[in-house]
XYZ file of C-alpha atoms in Angstrom:
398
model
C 213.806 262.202 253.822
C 214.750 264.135 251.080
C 213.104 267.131 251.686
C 214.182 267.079 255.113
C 218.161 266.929 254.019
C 217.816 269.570 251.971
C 216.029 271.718 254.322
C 219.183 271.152 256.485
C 221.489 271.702 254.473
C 219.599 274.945 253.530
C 219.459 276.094 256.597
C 222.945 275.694 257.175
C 224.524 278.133 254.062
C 221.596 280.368 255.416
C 222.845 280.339 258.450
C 226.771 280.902 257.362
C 225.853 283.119 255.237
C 224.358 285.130 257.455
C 227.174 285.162 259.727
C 229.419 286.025 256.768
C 227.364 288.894 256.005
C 227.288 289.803 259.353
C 231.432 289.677 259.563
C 233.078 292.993 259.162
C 236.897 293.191 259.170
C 237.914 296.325 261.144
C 240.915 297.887 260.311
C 242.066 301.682 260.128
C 240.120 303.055 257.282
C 236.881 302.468 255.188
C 235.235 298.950 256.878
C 233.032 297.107 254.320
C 231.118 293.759 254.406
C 232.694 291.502 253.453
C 235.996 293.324 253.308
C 238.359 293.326 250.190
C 236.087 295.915 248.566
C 237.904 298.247 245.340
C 237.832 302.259 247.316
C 237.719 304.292 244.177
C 236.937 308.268 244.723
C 235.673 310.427 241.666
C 238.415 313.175 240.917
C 237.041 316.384 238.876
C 239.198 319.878 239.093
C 242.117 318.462 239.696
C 240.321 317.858 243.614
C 238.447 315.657 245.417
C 234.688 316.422 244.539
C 232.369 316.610 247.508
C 229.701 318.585 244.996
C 226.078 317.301 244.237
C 225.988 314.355 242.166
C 228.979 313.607 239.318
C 228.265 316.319 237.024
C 231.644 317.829 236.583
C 233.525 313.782 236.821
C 236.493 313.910 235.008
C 238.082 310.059 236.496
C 237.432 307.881 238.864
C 240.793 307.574 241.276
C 241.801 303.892 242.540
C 242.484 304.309 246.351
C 243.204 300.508 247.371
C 240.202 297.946 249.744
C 239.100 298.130 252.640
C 239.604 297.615 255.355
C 242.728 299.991 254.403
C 244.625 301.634 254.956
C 243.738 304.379 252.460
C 245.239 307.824 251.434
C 242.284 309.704 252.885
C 241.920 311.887 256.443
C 239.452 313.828 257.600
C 240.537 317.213 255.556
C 239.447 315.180 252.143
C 235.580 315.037 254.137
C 232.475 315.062 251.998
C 233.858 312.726 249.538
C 231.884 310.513 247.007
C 233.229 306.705 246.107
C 232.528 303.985 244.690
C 233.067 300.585 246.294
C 233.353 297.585 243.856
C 233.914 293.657 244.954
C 232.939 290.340 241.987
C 229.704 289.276 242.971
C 227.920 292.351 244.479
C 226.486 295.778 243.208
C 228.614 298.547 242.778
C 227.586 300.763 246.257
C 228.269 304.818 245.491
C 228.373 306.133 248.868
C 229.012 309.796 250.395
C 231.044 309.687 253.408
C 231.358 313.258 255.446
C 233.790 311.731 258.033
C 236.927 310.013 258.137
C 236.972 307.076 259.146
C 233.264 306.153 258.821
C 231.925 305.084 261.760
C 229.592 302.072 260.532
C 230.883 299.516 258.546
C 229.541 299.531 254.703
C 227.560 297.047 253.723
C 227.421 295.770 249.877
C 224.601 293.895 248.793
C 225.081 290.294 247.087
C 223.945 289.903 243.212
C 223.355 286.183 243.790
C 222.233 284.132 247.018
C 225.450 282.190 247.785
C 228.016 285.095 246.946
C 228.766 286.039 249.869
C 229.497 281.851 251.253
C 231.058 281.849 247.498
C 233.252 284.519 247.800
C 234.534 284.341 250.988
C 235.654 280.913 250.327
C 237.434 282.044 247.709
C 239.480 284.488 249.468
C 239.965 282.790 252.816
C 241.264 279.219 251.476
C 241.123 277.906 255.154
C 236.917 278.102 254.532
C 237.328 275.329 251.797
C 238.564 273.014 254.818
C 235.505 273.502 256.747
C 233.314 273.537 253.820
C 234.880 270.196 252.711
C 234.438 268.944 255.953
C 231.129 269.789 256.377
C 230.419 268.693 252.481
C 231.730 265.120 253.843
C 229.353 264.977 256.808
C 226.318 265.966 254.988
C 227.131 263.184 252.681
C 228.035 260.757 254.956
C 224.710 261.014 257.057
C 222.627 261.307 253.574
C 224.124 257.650 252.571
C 224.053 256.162 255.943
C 220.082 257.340 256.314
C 219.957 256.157 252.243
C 221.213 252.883 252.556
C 219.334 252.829 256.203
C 215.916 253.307 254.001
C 217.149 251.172 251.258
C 218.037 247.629 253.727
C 213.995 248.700 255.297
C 212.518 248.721 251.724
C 214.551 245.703 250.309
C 213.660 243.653 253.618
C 209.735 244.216 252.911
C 210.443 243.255 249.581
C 212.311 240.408 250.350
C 209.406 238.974 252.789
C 207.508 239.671 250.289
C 209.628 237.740 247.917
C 209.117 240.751 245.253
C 213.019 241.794 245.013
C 213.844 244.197 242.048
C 216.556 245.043 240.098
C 219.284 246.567 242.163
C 218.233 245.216 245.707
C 221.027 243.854 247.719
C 221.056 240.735 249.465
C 224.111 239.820 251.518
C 226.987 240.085 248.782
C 224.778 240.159 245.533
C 222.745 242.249 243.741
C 219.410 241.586 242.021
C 219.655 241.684 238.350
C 216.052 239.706 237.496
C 213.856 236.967 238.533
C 214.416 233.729 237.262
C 211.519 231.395 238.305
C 208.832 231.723 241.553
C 207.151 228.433 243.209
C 205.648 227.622 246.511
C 209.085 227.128 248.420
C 209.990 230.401 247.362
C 211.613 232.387 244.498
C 215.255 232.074 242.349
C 216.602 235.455 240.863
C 219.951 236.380 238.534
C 222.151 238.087 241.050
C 225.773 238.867 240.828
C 228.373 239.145 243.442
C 230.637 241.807 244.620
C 233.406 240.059 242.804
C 230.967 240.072 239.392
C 229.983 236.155 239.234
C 226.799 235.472 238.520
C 224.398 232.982 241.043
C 220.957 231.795 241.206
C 219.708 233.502 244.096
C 217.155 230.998 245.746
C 214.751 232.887 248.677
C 212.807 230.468 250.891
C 209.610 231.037 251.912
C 209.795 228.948 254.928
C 213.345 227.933 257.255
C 211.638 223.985 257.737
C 213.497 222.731 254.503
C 216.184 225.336 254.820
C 219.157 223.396 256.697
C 217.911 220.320 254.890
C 218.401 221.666 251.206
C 221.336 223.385 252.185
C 222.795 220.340 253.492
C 221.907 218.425 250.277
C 223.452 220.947 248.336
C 226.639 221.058 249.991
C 226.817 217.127 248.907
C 226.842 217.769 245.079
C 229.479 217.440 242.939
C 228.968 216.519 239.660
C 229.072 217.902 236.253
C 225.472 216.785 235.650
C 223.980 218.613 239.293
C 223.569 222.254 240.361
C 226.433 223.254 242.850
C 225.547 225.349 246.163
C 228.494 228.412 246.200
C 226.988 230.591 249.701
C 224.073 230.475 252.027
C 222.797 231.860 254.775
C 219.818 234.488 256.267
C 219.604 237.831 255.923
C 216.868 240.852 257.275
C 215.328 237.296 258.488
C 215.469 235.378 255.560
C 217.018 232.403 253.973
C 218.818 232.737 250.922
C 220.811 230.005 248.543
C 223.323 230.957 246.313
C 223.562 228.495 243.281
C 225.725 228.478 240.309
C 224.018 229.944 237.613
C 223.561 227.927 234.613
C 223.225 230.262 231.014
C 221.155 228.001 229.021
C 217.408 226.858 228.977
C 214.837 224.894 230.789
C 213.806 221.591 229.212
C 210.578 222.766 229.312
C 211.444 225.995 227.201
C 213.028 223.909 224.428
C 209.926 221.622 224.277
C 207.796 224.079 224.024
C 209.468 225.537 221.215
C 209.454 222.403 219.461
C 213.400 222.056 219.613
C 214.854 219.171 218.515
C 216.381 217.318 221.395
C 219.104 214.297 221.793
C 217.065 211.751 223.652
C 220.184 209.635 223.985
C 222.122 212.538 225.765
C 219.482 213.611 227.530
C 219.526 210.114 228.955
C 223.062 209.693 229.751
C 223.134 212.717 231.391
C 220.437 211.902 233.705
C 220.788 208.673 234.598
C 224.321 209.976 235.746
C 222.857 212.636 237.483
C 220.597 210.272 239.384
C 223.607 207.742 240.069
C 225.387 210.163 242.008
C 222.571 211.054 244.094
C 221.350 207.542 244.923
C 224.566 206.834 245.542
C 224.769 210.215 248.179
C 221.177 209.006 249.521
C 218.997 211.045 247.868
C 216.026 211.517 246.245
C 215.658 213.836 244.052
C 211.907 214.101 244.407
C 210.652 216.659 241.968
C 212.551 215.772 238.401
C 210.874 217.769 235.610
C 211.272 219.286 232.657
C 211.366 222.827 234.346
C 214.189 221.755 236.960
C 216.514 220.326 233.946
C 218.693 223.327 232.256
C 220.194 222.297 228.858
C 223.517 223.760 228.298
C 225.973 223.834 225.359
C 223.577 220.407 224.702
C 224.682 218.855 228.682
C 222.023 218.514 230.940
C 221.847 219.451 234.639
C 219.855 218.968 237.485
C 218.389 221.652 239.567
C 216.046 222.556 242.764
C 216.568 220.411 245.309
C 213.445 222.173 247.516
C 212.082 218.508 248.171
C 214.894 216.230 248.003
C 215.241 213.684 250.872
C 216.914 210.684 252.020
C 215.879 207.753 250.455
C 213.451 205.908 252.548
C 211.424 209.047 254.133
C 207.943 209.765 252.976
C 206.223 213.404 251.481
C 203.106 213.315 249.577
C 205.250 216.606 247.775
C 205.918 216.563 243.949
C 204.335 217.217 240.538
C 201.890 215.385 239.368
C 202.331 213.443 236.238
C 206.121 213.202 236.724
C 205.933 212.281 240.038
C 205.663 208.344 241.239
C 202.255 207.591 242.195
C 203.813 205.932 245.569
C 205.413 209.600 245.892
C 201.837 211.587 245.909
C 200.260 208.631 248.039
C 202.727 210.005 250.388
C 204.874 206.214 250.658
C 208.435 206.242 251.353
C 210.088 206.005 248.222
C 213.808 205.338 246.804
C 215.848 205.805 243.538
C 213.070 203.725 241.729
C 210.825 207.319 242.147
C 213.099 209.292 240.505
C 213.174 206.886 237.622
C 209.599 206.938 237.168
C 210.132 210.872 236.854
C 212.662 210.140 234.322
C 210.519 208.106 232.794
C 207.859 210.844 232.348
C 210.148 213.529 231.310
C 211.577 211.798 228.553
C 208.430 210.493 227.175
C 207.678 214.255 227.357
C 210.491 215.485 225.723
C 210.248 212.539 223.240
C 206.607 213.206 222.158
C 206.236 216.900 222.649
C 202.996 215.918 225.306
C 203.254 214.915 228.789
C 202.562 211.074 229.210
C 199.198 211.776 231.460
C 197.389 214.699 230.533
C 194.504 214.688 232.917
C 192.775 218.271 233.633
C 192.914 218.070 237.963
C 195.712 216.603 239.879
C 193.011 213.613 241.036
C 192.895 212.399 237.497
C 196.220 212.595 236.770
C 197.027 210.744 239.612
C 194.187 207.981 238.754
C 195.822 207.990 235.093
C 199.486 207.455 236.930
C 197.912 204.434 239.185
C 196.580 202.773 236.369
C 199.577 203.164 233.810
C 197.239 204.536 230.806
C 199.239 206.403 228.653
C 199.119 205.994 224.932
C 202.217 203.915 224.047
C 205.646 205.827 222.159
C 207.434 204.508 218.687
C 211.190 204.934 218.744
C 214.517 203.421 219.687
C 213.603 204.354 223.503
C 210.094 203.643 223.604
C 210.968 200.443 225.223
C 212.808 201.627 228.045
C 210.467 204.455 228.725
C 207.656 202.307 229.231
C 209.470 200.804 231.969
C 210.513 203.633 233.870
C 206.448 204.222 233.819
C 205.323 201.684 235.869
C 202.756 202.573 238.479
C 204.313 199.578 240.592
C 207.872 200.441 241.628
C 208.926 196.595 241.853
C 207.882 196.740 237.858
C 210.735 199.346 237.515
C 214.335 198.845 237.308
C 216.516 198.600 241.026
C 218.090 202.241 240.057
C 219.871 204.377 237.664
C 223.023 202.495 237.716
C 221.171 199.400 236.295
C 220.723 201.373 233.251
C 224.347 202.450 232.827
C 225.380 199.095 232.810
């Protein structure tokens, strides 16, 4: 693309240059091309010198540029001069008729004098050059941002965005997290404000999380600021939340405030039970802490309470959940449950190497028992039977 713009564009000061070249100005004297040319004759006896060469050159006598006119006739005839113009080789000629009947051509020292300097002495060329300056740019953005939206819409399939690609109103900065219902990346708006931009993989959950999203209000939960598709497909735009994962402060062995944590949670989960839903997939890696407040985030497999998905995580999930059994607030608590013995002990409660024997480890409630203030209530939450677990999250504000 490239190569072929410049080709064209090329092309086209050959082409007016050409025709520049090609212009000659007649008037009544000494033509040149281009025209404005210094006429200068060489003076020695006190006469016009028409002799061999310059031996004998006593000054060189300014006549005025051509086209004319110019204090010379036909009884001044041979006559030697010297044509000067910026930009192109001094041209001696010897003339033996008055006027001369071809137009005298001067030849360029660079390749764009002639477009330069004609612009510069006929200001009505800058129009024209301006305008077609404006047009070449136009049509090299329009085909740019033409090849740009093609290469950012295979990206975006691919879910592979990078720095700088545009989708809808924001702009890729970096990726923030990838999973299997698609990928979340640090994007800003035209307007500057940062989002979590959340691509979907797949349109079945799309209306569905987008729905749940628009539902959530609460200083504890993620709020949903824009959605919809674009080069075919489905984008979220969440508020962005500066802070870290759960998960990253546990791994660094960061000291957290179970008892916050907690609160913030359990309030978290209030509002949703009392909205319906279930949050599904409560983790360590979809809790951000920030300025020490917790919030919620990635609704990808939240559902009304009641329905039944065998989706989750196993070990945090409720063992009813990955049977694939409706399930209700009392799931999510069972998450909670595992994330806090998680964050309390530095380990998660069932560390089984497949998915099979975590789940076996879930169904059985084996996990080796915690020491603390919450211990109590954690072991609770973990019960493989949901009747063994408390109603909901309000139960444990109370």
């Amino acid at each position: 693309m490239k190569a072929r713009m410049g080709l064209c564009f090329s092309l086209l000061l050959l082409g007016l240059q050409l025709w520049l070249n090609g212009r000659a100005y007649r008037g009544p004297g000494l033509t040149t091309v281009p025209s404005g040319a210094e006429v200068r004759v060489f003076r020695t006896g006190g006469r016009l010198s028409a002799a061999g060469g310059f031996s004998g050159l006593t000054e060189e006598i300014a006549l005025g540029h051509s086209p004319g006119p110019l204090p010379l006739s036909q009884a001044d005839m041979p006559a030697r001069l010297i044509l000067r113009l910026p930009g192109y080789q001094d041209n001696e000629v010897k003339i033996t008729s008055w006027p001369p009947p071809e137009p005298i051509r001067l030849s360029p020292k660079f390749p764009l004098t002639p477009l330069y300097y004609s612009l510069l002495r006929t200001p009505g060329w800058w129009g024209l050059a301006l305008l077609l300056g404006t047009a070449l740019s136009t049509l090299w953005n329009r085909r740019l941002q033409q090849r740009l939206q093609q290469a950012t819409a295979i990206r975006l399939a691919q879910g592979e965005l990078r720095p700088g690609d545009r989708v809808a109103d924001y702009t890729v900065e970096r990726v923030l997290g990838r999973g299997g219902m698609g990928s979340v990346y640090l994007a800003y708006s035209s307007s500057g404000q940062p989002v979590a931009l959340k691509i979907l993989r797949t349109s079945s959950r799309f209306q569905e999380e987008a729905r749940t999203y628009q539902k959530l209000r609460h200083p504890n939960l993620v709020f949903l600021l824009d959605w919809g598709q674009v080069h075919g497909q489905l984008y979220l735009a969440l508020e962005f939340i500066a802070g870290e994962t759960l998960a990253s402060l546990i791994q660094k062995g960061q000291p957290i405030e179970l008892s916050r944590l907690l609160a913030d949670l359990l309030s978290a989960l209030t509002e949703l039970q009392r909205l319906g839903i279930v949050h599904r997939d409560l983790k360590p890696d979809n809790v951000m802490i920030q300025n020490g407040r917790a919030r919620l985030l990635d609704f990808g497999i939240a559902q009304s309470s009641g329905e039944a998905s065998s989706a989750g995580t196993p070990g945090y999930s409720a063992p009813e959940q990955l049977r694939g059994q409706p399930v209700d607030a009392r799931a999510d608590l069972y998450a909670l449950g595992a994330l806090l013995y998680h964050a309390a002990s530095g380990r998660p409660p069932f560390p089984g190497a497949t998915p099979a024997q975590i789940l076996k480890l879930q169904s059985e409630g084996t996990f080796e028992p915690l020491q603390g203030p919450h211990a109590a209530l954690i072991h609770s939450l973990l019960q493989p039977d949901p009747n063994g677990r408390p109603s909901g999250p309000a139960e444990l504000q109370e």
